[in-house]
PDB file of N, CA, C and O in Angstrom:
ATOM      1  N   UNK A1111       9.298  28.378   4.307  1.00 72.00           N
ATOM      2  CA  UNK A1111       8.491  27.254   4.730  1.00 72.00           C
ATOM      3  C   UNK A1111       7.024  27.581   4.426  1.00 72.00           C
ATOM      4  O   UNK A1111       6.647  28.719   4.702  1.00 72.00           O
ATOM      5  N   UNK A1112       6.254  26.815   3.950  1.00 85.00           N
ATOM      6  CA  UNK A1112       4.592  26.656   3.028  1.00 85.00           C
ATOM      7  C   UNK A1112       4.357  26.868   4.716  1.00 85.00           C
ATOM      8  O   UNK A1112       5.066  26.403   5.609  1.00 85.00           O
ATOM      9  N   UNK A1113       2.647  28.058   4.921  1.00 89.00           N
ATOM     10  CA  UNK A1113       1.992  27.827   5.996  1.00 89.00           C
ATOM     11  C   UNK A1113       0.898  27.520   5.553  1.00 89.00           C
ATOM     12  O   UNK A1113       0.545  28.239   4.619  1.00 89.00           O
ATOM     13  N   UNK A1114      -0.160  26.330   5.986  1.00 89.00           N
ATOM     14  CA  UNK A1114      -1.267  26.555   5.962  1.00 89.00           C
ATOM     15  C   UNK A1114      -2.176  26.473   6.764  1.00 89.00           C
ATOM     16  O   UNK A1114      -2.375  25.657   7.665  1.00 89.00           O
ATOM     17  N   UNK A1115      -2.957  27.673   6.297  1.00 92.00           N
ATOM     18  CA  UNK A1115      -4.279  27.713   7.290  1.00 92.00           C
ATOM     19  C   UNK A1115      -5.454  26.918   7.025  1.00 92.00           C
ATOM     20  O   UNK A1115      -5.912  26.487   5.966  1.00 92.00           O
ATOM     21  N   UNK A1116      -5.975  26.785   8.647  1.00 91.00           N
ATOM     22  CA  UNK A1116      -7.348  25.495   8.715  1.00 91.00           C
ATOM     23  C   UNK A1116      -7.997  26.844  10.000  1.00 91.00           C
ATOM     24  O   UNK A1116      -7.438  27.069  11.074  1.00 91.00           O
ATOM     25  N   UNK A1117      -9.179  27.512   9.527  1.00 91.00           N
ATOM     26  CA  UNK A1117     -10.127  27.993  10.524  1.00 91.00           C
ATOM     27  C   UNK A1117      -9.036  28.938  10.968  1.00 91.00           C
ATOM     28  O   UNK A1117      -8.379  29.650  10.209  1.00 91.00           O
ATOM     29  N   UNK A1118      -8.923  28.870  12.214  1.00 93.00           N
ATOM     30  CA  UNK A1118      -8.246  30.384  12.810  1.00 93.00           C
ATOM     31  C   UNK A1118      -6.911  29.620  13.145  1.00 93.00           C
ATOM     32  O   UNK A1118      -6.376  30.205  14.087  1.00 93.00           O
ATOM     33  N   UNK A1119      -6.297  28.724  12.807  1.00 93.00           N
ATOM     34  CA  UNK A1119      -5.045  27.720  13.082  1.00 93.00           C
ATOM     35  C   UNK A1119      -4.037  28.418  12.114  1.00 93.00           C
ATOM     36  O   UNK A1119      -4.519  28.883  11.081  1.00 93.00           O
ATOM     37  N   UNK A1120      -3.015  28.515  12.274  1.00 94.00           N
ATOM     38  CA  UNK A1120      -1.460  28.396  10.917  1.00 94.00           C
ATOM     39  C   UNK A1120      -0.442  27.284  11.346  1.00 94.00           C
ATOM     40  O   UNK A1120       0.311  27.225  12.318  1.00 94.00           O
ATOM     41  N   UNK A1121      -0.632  26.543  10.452  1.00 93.00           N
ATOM     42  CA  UNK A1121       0.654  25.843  10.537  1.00 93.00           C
ATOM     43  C   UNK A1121       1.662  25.556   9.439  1.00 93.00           C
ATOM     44  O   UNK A1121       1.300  25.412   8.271  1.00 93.00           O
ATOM     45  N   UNK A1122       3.353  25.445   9.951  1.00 92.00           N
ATOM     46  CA  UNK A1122       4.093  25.448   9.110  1.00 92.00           C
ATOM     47  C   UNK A1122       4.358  24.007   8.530  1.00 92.00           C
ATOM     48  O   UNK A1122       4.493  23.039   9.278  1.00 92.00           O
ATOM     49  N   UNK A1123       4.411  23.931   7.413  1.00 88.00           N
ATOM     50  CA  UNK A1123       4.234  22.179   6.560  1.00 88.00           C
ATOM     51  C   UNK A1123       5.848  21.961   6.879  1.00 88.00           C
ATOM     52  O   UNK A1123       6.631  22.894   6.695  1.00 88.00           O
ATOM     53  N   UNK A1124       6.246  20.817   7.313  1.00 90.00           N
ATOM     54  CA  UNK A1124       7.412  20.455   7.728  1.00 90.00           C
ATOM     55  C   UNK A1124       8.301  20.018   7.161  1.00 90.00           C
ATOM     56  O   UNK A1124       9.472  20.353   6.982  1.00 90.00           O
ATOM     57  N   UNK A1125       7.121  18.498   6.601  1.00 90.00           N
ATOM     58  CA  UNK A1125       7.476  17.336   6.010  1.00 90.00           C
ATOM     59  C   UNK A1125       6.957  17.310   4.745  1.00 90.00           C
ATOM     60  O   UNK A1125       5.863  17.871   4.790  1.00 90.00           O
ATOM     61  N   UNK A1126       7.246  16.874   3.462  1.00 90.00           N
ATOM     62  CA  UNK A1126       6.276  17.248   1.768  1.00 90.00           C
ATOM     63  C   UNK A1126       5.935  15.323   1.830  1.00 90.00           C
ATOM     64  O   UNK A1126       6.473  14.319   2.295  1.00 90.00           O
ATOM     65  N   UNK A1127       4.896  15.633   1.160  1.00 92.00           N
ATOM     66  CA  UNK A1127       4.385  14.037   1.244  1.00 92.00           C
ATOM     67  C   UNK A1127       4.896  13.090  -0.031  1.00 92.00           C
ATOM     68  O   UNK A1127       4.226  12.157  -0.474  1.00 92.00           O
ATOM     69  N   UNK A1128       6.220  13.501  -0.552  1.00 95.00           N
ATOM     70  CA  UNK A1128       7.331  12.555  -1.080  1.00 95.00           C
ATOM     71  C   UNK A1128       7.627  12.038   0.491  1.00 95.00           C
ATOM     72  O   UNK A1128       7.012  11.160   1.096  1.00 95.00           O
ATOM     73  N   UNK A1129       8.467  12.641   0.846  1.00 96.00           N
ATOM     74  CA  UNK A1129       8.914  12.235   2.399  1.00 96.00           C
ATOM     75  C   UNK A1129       7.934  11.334   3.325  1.00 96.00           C
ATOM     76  O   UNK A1129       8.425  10.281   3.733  1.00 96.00           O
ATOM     77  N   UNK A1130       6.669  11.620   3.681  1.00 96.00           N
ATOM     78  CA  UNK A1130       5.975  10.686   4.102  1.00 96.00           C
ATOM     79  C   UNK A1130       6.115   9.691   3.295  1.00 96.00           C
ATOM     80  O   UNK A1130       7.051   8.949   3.593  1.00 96.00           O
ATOM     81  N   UNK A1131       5.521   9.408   2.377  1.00 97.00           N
ATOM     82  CA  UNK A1131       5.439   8.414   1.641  1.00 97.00           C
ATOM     83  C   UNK A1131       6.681   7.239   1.233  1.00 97.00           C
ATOM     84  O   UNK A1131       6.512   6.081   0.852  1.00 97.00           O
ATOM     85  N   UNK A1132       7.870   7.923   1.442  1.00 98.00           N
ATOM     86  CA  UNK A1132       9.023   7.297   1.834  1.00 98.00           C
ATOM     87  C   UNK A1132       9.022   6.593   2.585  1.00 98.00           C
ATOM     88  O   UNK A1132       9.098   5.369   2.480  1.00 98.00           O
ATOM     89  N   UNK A1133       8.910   7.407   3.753  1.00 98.00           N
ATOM     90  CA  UNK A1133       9.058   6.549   5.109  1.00 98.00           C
ATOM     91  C   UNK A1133       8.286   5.353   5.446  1.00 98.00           C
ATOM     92  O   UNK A1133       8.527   4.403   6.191  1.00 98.00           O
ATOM     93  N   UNK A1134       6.796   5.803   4.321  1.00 98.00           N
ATOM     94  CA  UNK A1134       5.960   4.665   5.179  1.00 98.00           C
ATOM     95  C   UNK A1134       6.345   3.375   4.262  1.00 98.00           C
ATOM     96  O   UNK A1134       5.984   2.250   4.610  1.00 98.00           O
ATOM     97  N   UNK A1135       7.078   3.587   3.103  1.00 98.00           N
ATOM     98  CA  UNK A1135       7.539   2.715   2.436  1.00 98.00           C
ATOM     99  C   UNK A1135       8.510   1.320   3.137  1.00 98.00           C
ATOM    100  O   UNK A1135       8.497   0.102   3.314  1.00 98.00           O
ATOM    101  N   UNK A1136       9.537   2.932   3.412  1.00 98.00           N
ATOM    102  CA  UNK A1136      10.401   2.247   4.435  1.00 98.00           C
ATOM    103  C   UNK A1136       9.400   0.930   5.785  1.00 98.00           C
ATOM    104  O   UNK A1136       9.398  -0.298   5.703  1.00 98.00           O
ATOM    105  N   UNK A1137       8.824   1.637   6.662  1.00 98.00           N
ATOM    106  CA  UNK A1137       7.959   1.017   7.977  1.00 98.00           C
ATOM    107  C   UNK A1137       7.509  -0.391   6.837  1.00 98.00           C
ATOM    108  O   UNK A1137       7.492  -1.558   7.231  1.00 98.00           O
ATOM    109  N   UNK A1138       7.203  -0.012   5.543  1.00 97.00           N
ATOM    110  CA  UNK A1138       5.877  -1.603   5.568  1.00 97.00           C
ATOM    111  C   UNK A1138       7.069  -2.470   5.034  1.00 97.00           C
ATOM    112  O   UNK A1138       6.798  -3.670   5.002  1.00 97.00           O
ATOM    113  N   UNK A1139       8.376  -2.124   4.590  1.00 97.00           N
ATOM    114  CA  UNK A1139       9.236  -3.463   3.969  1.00 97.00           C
ATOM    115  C   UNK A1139       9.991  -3.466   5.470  1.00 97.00           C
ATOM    116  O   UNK A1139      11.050  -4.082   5.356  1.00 97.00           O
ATOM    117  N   UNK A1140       9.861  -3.147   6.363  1.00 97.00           N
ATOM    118  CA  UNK A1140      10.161  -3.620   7.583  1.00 97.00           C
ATOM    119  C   UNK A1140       9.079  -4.232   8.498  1.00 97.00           C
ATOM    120  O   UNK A1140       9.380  -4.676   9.606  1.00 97.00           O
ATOM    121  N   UNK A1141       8.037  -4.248   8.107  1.00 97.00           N
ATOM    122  CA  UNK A1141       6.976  -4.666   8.732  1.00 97.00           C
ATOM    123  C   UNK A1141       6.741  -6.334   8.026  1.00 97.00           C
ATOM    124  O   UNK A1141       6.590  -7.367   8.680  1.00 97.00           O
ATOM    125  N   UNK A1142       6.766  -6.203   6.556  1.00 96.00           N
ATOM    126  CA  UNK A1142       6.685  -7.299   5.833  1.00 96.00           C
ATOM    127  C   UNK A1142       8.417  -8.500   6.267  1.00 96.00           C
ATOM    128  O   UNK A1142       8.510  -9.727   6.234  1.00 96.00           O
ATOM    129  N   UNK A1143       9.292  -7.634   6.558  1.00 96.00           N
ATOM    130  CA  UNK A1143      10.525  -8.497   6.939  1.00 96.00           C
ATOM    131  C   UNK A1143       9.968  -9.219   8.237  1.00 96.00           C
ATOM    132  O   UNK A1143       9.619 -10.399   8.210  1.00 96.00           O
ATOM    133  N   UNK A1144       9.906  -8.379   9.447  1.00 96.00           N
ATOM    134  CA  UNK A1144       9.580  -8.656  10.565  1.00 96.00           C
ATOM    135  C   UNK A1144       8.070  -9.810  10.811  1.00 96.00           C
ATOM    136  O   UNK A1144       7.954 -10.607  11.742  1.00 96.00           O
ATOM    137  N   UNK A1145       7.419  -9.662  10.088  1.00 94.00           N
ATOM    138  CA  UNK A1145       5.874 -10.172  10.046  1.00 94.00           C
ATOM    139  C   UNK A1145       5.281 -10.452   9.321  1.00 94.00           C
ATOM    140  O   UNK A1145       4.055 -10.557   9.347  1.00 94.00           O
ATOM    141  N   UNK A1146       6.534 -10.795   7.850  1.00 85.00           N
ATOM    142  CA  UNK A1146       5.523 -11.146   6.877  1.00 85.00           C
ATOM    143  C   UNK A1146       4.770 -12.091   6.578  1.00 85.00           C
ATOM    144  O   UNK A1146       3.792 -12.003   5.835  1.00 85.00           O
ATOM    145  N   UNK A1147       5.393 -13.653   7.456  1.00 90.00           N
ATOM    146  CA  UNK A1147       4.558 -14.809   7.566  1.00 90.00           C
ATOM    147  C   UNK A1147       3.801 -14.763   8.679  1.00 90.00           C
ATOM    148  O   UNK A1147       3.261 -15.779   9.116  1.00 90.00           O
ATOM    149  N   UNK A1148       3.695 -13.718   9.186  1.00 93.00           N
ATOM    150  CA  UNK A1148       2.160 -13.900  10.475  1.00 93.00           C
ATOM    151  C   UNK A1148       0.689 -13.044  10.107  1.00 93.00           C
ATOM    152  O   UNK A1148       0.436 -12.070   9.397  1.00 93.00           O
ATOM    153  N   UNK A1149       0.100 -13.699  10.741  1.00 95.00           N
ATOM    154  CA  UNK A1149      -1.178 -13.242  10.222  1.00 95.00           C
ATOM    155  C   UNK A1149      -1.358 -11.638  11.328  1.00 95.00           C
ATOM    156  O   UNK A1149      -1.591 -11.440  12.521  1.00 95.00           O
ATOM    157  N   UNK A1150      -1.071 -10.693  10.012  1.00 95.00           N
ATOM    158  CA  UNK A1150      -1.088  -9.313  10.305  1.00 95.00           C
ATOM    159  C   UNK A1150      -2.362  -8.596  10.731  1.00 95.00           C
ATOM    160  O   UNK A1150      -3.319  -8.803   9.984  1.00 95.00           O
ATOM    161  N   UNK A1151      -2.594  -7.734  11.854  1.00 96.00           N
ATOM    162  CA  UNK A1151      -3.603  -7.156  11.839  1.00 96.00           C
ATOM    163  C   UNK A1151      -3.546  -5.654  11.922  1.00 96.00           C
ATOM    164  O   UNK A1151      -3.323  -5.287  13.076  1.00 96.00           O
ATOM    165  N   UNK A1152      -3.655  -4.838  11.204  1.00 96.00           N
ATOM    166  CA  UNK A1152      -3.465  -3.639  11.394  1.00 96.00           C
ATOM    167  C   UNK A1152      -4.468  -2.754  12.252  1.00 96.00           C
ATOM    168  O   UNK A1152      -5.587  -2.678  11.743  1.00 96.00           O
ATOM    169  N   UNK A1153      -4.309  -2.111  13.376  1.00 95.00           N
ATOM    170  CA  UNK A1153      -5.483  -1.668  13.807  1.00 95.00           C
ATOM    171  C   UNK A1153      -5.210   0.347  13.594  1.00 95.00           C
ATOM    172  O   UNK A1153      -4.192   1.034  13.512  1.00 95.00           O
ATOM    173  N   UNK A1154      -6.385   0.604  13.579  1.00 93.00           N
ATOM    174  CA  UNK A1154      -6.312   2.039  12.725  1.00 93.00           C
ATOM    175  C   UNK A1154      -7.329   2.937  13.935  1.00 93.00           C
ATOM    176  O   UNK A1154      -8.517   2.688  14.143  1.00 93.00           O
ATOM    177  N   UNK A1155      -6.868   3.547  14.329  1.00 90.00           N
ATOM    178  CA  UNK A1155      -7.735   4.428  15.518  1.00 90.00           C
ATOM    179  C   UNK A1155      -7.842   5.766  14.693  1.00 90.00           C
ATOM    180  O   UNK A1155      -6.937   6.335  14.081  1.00 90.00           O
ATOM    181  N   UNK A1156      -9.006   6.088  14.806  1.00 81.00           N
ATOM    182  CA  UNK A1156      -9.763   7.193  13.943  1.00 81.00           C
ATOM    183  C   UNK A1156      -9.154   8.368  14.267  1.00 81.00           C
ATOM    184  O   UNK A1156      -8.233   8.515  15.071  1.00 81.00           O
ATOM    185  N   UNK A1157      -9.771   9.305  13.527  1.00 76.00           N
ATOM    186  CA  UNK A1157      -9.334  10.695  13.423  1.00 76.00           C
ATOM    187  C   UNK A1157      -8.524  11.071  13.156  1.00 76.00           C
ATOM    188  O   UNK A1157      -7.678  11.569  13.898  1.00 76.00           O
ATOM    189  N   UNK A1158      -8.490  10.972  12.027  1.00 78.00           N
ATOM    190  CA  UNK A1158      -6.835  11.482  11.194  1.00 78.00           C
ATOM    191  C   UNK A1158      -6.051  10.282  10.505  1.00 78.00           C
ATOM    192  O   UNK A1158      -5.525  10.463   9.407  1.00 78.00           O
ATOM    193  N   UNK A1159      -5.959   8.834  11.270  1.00 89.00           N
ATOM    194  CA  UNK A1159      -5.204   8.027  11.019  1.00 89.00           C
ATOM    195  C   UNK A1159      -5.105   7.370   9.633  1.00 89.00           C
ATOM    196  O   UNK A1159      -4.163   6.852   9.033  1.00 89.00           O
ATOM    197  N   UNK A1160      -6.782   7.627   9.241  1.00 89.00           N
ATOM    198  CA  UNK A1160      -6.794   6.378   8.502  1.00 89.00           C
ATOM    199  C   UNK A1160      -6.233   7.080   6.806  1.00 89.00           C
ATOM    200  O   UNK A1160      -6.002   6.067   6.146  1.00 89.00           O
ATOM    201  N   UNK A1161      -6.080   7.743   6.330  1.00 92.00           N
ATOM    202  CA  UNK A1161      -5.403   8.249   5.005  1.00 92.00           C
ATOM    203  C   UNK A1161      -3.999   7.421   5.109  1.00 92.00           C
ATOM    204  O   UNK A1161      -3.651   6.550   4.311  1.00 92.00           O
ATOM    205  N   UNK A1162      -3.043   7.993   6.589  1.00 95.00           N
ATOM    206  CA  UNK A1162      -1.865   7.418   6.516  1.00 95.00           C
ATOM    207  C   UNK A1162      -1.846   5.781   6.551  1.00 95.00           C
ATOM    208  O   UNK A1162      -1.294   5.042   5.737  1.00 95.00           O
ATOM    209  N   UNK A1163      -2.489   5.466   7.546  1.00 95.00           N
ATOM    210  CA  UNK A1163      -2.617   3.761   7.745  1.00 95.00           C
ATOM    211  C   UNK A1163      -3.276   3.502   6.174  1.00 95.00           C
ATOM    212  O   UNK A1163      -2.866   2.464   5.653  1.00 95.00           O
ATOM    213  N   UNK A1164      -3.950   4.064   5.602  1.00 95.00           N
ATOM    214  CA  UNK A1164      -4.414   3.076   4.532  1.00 95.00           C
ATOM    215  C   UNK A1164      -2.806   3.002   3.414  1.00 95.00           C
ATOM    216  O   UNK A1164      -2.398   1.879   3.119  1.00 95.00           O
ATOM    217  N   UNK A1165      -2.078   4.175   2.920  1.00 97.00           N
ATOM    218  CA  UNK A1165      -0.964   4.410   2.632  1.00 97.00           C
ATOM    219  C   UNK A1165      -0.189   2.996   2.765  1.00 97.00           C
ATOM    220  O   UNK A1165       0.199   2.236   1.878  1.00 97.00           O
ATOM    221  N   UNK A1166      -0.103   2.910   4.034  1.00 97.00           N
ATOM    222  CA  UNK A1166       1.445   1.921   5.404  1.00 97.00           C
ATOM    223  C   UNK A1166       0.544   0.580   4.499  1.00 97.00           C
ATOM    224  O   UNK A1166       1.270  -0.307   4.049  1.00 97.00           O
ATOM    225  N   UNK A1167      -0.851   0.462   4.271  1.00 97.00           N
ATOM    226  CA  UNK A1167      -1.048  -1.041   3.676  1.00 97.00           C
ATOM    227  C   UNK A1167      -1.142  -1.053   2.635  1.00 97.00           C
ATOM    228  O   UNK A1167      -1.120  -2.224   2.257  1.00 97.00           O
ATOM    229  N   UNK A1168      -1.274  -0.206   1.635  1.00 97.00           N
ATOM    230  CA  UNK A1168      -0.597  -0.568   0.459  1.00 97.00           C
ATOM    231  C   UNK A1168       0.194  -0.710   0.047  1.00 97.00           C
ATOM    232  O   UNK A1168       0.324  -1.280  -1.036  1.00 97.00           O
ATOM    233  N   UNK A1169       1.413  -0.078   0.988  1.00 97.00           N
ATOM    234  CA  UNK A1169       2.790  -0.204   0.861  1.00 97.00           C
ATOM    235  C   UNK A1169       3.161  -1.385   1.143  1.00 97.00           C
ATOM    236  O   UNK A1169       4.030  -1.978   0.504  1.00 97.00           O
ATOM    237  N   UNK A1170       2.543  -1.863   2.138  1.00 97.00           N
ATOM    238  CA  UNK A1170       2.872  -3.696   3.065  1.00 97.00           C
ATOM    239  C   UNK A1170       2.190  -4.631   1.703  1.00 97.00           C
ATOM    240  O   UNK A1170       2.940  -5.196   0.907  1.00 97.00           O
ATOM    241  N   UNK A1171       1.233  -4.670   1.624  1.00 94.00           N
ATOM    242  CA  UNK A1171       1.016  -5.292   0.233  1.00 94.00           C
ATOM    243  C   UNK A1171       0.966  -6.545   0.265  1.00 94.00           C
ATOM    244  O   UNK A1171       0.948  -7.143  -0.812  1.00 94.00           O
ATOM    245  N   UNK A1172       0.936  -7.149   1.281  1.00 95.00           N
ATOM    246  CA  UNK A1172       0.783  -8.857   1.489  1.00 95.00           C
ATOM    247  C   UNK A1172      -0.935  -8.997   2.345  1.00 95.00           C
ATOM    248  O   UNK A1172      -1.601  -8.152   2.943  1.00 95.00           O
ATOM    249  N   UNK A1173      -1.091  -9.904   2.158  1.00 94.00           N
ATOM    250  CA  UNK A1173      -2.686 -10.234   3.137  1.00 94.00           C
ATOM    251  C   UNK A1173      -2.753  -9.776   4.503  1.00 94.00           C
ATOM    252  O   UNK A1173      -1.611  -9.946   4.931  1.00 94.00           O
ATOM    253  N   UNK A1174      -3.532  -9.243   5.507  1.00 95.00           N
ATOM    254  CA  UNK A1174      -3.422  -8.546   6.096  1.00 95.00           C
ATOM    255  C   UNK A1174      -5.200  -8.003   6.888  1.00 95.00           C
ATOM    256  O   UNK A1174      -6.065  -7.596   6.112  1.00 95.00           O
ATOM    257  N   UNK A1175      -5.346  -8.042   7.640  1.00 96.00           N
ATOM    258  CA  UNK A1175      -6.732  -7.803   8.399  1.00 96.00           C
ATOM    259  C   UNK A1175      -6.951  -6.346   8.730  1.00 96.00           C
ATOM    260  O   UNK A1175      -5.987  -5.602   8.555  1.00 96.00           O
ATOM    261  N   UNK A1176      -8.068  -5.837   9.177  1.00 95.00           N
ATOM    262  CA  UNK A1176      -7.302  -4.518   9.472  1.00 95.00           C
ATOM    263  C   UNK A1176      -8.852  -4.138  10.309  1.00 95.00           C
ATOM    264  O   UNK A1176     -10.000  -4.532  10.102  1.00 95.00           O
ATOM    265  N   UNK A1177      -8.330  -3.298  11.209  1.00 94.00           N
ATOM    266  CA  UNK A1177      -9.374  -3.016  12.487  1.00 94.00           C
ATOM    267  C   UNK A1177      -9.789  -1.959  12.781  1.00 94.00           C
ATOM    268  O   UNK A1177      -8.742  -1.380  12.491  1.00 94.00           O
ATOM    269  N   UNK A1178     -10.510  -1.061  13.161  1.00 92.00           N
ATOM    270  CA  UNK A1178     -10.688   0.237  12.866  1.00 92.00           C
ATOM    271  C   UNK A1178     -11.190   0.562  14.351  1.00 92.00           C
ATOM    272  O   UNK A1178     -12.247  -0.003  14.630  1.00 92.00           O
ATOM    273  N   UNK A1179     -10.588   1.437  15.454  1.00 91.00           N
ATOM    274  CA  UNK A1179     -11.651   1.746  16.768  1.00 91.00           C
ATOM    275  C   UNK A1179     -11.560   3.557  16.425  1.00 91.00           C
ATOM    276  O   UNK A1179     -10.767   4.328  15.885  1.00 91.00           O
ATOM    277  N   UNK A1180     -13.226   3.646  17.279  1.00 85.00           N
ATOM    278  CA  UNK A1180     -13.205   5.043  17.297  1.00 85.00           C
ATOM    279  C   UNK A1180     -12.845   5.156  18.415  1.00 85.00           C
ATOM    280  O   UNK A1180     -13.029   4.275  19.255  1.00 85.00           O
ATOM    281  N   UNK A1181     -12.085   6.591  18.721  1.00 78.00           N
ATOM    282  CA  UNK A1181     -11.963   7.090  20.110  1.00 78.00           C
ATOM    283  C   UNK A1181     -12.621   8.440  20.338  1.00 78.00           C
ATOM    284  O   UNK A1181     -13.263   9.052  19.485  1.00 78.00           O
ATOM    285  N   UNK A1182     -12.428   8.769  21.373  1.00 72.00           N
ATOM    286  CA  UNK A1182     -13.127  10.053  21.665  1.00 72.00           C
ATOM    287  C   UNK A1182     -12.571  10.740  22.928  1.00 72.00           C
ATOM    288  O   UNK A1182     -12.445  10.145  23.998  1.00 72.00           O
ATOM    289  N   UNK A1183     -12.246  12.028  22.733  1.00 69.00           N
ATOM    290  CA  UNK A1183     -11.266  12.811  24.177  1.00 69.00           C
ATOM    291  C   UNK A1183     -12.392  12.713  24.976  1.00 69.00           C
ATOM    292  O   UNK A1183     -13.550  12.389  24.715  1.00 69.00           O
ATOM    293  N   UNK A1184     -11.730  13.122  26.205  1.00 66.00           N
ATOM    294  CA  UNK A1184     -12.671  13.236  27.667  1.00 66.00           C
ATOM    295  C   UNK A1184     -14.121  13.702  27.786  1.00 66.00           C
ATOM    296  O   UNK A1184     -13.950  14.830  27.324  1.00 66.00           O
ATOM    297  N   UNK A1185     -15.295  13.656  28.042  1.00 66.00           N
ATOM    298  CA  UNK A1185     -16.069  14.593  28.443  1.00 66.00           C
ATOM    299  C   UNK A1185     -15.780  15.784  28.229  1.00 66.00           C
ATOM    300  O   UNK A1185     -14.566  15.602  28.315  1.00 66.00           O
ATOM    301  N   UNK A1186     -15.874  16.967  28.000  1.00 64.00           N
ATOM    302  CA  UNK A1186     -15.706  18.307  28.047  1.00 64.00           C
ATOM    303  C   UNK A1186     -14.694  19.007  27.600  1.00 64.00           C
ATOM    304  O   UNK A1186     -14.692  20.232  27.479  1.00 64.00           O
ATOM    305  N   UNK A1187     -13.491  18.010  27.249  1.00 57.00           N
ATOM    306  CA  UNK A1187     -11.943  18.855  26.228  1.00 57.00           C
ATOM    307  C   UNK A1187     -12.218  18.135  24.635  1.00 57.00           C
ATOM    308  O   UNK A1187     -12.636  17.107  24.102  1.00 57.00           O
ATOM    309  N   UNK A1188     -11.624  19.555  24.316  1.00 55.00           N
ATOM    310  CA  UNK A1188     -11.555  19.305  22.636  1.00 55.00           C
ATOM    311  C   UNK A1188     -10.720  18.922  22.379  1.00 55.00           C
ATOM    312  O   UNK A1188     -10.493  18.672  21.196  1.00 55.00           O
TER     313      UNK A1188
END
């Protein structure tokens, strides 16, 4: 199993991003079944999200709005 390191972190890569990219394939022709005649809004909460969410809408590929909030952890935790 591939590890990679970020700063003093190791982590083991799980999933290869054929596999993501599958799946999110999969989610947007189920998203487009389920919702494809409603007016879609995708909302995308920061930090990290938005590479994959941008992915999930190109995959969906029909008209589509899209919303972006920042969040932020508690006062004083990282």
């Amino acid at each position: 199993m591939e590890e990679i390191v970020i700063k003093d972190k190791t982590f083991k890569k799980m999933i290869g991003a054929r596999e993501i990219d599958a799946r999110l394939q999969e989610v947007a022709s189920i998203l487009r079944k389920e919702h494809g005649e409603e007016d879609v809004v995708f909302i995308i909460i920061l930090k990290g999200s938005m590479f994959v969410a941008s992915d999930l809408i190109r995959h969906f590929g029909l008209p589509c709005s899209i919303e972006i909030v920042r969040s932020r952890s508690y006062t004083g935790m990282h």
